[in-house]
mmCIF file of C-alpha atoms in Angstrom:
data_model
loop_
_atom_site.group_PDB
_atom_site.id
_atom_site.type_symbol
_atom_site.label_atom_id
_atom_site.label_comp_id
_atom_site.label_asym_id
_atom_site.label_seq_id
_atom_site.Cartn_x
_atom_site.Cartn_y
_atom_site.Cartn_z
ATOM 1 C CA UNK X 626 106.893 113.718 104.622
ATOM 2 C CA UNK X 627 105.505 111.138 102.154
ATOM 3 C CA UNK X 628 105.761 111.525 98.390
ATOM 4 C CA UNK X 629 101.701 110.595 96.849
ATOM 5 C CA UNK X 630 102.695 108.570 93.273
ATOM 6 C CA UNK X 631 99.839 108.921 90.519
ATOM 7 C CA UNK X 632 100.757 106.784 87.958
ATOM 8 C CA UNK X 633 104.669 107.363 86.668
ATOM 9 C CA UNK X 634 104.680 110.754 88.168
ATOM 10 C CA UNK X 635 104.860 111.658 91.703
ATOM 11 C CA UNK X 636 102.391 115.098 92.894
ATOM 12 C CA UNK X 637 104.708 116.137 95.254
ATOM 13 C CA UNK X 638 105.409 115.760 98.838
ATOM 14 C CA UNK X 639 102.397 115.554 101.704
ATOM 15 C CA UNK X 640 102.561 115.703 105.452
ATOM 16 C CA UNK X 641 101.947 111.677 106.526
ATOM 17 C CA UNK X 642 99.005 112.843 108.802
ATOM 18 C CA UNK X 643 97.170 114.945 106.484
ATOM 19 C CA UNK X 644 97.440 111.395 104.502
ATOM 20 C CA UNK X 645 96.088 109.676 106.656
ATOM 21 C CA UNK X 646 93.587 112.362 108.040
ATOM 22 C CA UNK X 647 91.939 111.805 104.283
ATOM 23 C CA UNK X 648 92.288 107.610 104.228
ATOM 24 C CA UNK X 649 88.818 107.119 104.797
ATOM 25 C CA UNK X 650 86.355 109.085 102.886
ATOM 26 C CA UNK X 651 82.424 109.137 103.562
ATOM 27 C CA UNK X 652 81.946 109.860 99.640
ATOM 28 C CA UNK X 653 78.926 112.475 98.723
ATOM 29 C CA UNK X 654 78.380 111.163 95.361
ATOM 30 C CA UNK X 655 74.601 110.409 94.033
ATOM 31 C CA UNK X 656 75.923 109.716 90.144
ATOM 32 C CA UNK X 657 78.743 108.183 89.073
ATOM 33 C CA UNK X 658 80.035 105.896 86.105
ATOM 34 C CA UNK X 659 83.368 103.673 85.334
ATOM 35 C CA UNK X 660 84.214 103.706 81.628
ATOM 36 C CA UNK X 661 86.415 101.224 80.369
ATOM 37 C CA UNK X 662 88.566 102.029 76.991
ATOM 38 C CA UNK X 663 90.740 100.680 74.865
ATOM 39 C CA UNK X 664 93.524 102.593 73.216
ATOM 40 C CA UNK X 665 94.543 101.528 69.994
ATOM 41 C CA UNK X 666 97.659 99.291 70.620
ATOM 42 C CA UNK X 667 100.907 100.686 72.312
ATOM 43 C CA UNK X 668 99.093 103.984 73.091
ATOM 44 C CA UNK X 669 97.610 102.896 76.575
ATOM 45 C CA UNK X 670 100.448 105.588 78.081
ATOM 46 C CA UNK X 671 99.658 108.044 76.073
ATOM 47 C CA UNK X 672 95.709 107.566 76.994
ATOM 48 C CA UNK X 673 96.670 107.673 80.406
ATOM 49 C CA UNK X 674 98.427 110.923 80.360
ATOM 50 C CA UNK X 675 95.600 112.525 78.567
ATOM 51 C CA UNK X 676 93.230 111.341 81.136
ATOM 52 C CA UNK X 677 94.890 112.644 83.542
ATOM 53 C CA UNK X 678 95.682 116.059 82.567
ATOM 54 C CA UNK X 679 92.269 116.131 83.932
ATOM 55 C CA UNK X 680 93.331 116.306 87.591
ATOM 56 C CA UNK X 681 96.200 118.861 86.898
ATOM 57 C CA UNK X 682 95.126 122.532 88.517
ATOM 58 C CA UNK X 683 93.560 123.260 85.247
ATOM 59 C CA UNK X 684 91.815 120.151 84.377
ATOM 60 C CA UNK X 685 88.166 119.213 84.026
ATOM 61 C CA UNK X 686 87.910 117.276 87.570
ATOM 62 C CA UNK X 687 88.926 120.664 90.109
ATOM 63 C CA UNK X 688 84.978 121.249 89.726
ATOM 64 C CA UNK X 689 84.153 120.721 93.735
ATOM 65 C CA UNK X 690 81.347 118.682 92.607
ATOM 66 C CA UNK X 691 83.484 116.227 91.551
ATOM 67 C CA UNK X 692 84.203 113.762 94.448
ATOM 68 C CA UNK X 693 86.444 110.901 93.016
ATOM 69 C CA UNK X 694 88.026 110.766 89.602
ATOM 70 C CA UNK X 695 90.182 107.775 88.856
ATOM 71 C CA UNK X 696 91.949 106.275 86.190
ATOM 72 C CA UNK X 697 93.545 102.477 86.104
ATOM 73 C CA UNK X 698 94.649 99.831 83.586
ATOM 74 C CA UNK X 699 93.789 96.869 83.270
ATOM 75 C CA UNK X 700 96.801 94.147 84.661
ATOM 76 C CA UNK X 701 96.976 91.560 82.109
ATOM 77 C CA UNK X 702 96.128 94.146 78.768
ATOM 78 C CA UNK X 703 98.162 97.788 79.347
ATOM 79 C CA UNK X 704 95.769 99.524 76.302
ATOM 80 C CA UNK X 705 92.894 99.245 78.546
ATOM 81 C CA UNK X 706 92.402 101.873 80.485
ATOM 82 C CA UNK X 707 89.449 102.297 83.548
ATOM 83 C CA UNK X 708 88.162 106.004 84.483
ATOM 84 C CA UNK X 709 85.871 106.235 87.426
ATOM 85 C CA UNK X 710 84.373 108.951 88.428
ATOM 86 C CA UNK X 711 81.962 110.313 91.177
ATOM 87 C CA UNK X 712 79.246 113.409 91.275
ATOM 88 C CA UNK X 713 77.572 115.662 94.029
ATOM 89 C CA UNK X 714 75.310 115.159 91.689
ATOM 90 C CA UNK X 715 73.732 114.122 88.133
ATOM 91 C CA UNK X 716 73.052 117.449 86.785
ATOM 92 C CA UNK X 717 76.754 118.748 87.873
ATOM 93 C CA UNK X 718 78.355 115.654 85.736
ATOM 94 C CA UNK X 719 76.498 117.221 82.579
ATOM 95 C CA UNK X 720 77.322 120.486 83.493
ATOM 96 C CA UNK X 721 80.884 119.478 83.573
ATOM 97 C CA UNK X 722 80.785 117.196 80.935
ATOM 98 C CA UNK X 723 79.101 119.442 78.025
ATOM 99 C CA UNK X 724 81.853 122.492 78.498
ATOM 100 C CA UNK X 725 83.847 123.324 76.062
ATOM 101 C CA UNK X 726 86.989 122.144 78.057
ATOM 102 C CA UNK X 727 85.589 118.424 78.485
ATOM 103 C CA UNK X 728 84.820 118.697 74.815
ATOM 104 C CA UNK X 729 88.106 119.237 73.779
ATOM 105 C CA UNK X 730 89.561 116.967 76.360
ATOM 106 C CA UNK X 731 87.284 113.930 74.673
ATOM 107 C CA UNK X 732 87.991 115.854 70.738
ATOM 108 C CA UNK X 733 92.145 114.583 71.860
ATOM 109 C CA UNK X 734 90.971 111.385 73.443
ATOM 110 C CA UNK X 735 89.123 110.132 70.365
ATOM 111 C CA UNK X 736 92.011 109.318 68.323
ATOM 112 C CA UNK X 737 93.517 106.810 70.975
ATOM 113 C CA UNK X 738 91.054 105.116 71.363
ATOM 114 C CA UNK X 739 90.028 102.228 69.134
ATOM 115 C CA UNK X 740 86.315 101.078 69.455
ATOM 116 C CA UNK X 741 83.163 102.018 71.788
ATOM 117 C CA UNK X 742 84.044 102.575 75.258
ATOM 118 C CA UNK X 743 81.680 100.475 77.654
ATOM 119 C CA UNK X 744 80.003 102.793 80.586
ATOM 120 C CA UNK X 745 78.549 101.112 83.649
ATOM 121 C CA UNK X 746 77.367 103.526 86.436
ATOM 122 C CA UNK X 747 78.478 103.058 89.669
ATOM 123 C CA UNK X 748 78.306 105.296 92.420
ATOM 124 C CA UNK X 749 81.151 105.729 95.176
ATOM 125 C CA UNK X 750 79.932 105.028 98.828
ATOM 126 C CA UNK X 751 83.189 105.809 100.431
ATOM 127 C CA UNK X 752 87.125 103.948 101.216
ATOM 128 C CA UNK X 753 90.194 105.053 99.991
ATOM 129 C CA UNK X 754 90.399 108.490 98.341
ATOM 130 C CA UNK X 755 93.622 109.188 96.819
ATOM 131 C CA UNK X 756 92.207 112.104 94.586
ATOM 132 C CA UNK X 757 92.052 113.992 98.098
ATOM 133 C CA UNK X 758 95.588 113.623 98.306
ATOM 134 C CA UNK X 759 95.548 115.312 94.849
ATOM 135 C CA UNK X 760 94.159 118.340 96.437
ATOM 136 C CA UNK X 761 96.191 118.223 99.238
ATOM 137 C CA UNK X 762 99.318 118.385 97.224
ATOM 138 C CA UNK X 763 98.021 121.522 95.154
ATOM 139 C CA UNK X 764 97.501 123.540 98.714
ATOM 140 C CA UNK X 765 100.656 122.019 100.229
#
């Protein structure tokens, strides 16, 4: 068995061959984006916990039309914070983005973060998915 780590906390414990079964990832996204942040200072941690209450089993990202959802920091600057994210489709990323529980998710985020965030789109082609291993963990 192999413990998955996201972030500071660890999702639980996986079988090492349904790891590796999901390693490489032929991605089914046609719209995607990477926003970068920054969170007012010393409050990068607390951005990154909000963001990813997103992936917990009642979070904004269990939509199945959701392929990748990711969130980083930046190595030299700990307030920034990256989110990338990948969609079946456009039209499913508004869907999911205009209900009333990514509203309130972005109501709480507001106050972190200090600034405009910066959007680029970017759509996922495929590598490493580690959010499968998210959804692995939940049906462990």
């Amino acid at each position: 068995m192999v413990e998955r780590p996201v972030g500071r906390a660890y999702l639980g414990t996986i079988n090492a061959a349904r790891i590796a079964a999901i390693q490489e990832v032929d991605m089914k996204a046609t719209f995607g984006f990477r926003a970068t942040m920054t969170a007012a200072p010393g409050r990068g941690d607390e951005l990154v916990a909000l963001l990813l209450t997103a992936v917990s089993d009642t979070g904004l990202v269990t939509n199945k039309d959701c392929v990748l959802y990711r969130v980083g920091r930046s190595a030299s600057n700990p307030d920034v914070v990256h989110v990338t994210e990948g969609w079946t489709t456009k039209e499913a990323h508004a869907a999911n983005f205009s209900s009333p529980r990514s509203q309130a998710l972005i109501a709480r985020l507001a106050p972190l973060v200090t600034g405009e965030a910066q959007y680029q789109d970017e759509v996922p082609v495929g590598g490493t998915l580690e959010a499968g291993a998210v959804a692995l963990a939940r049906s462990a």
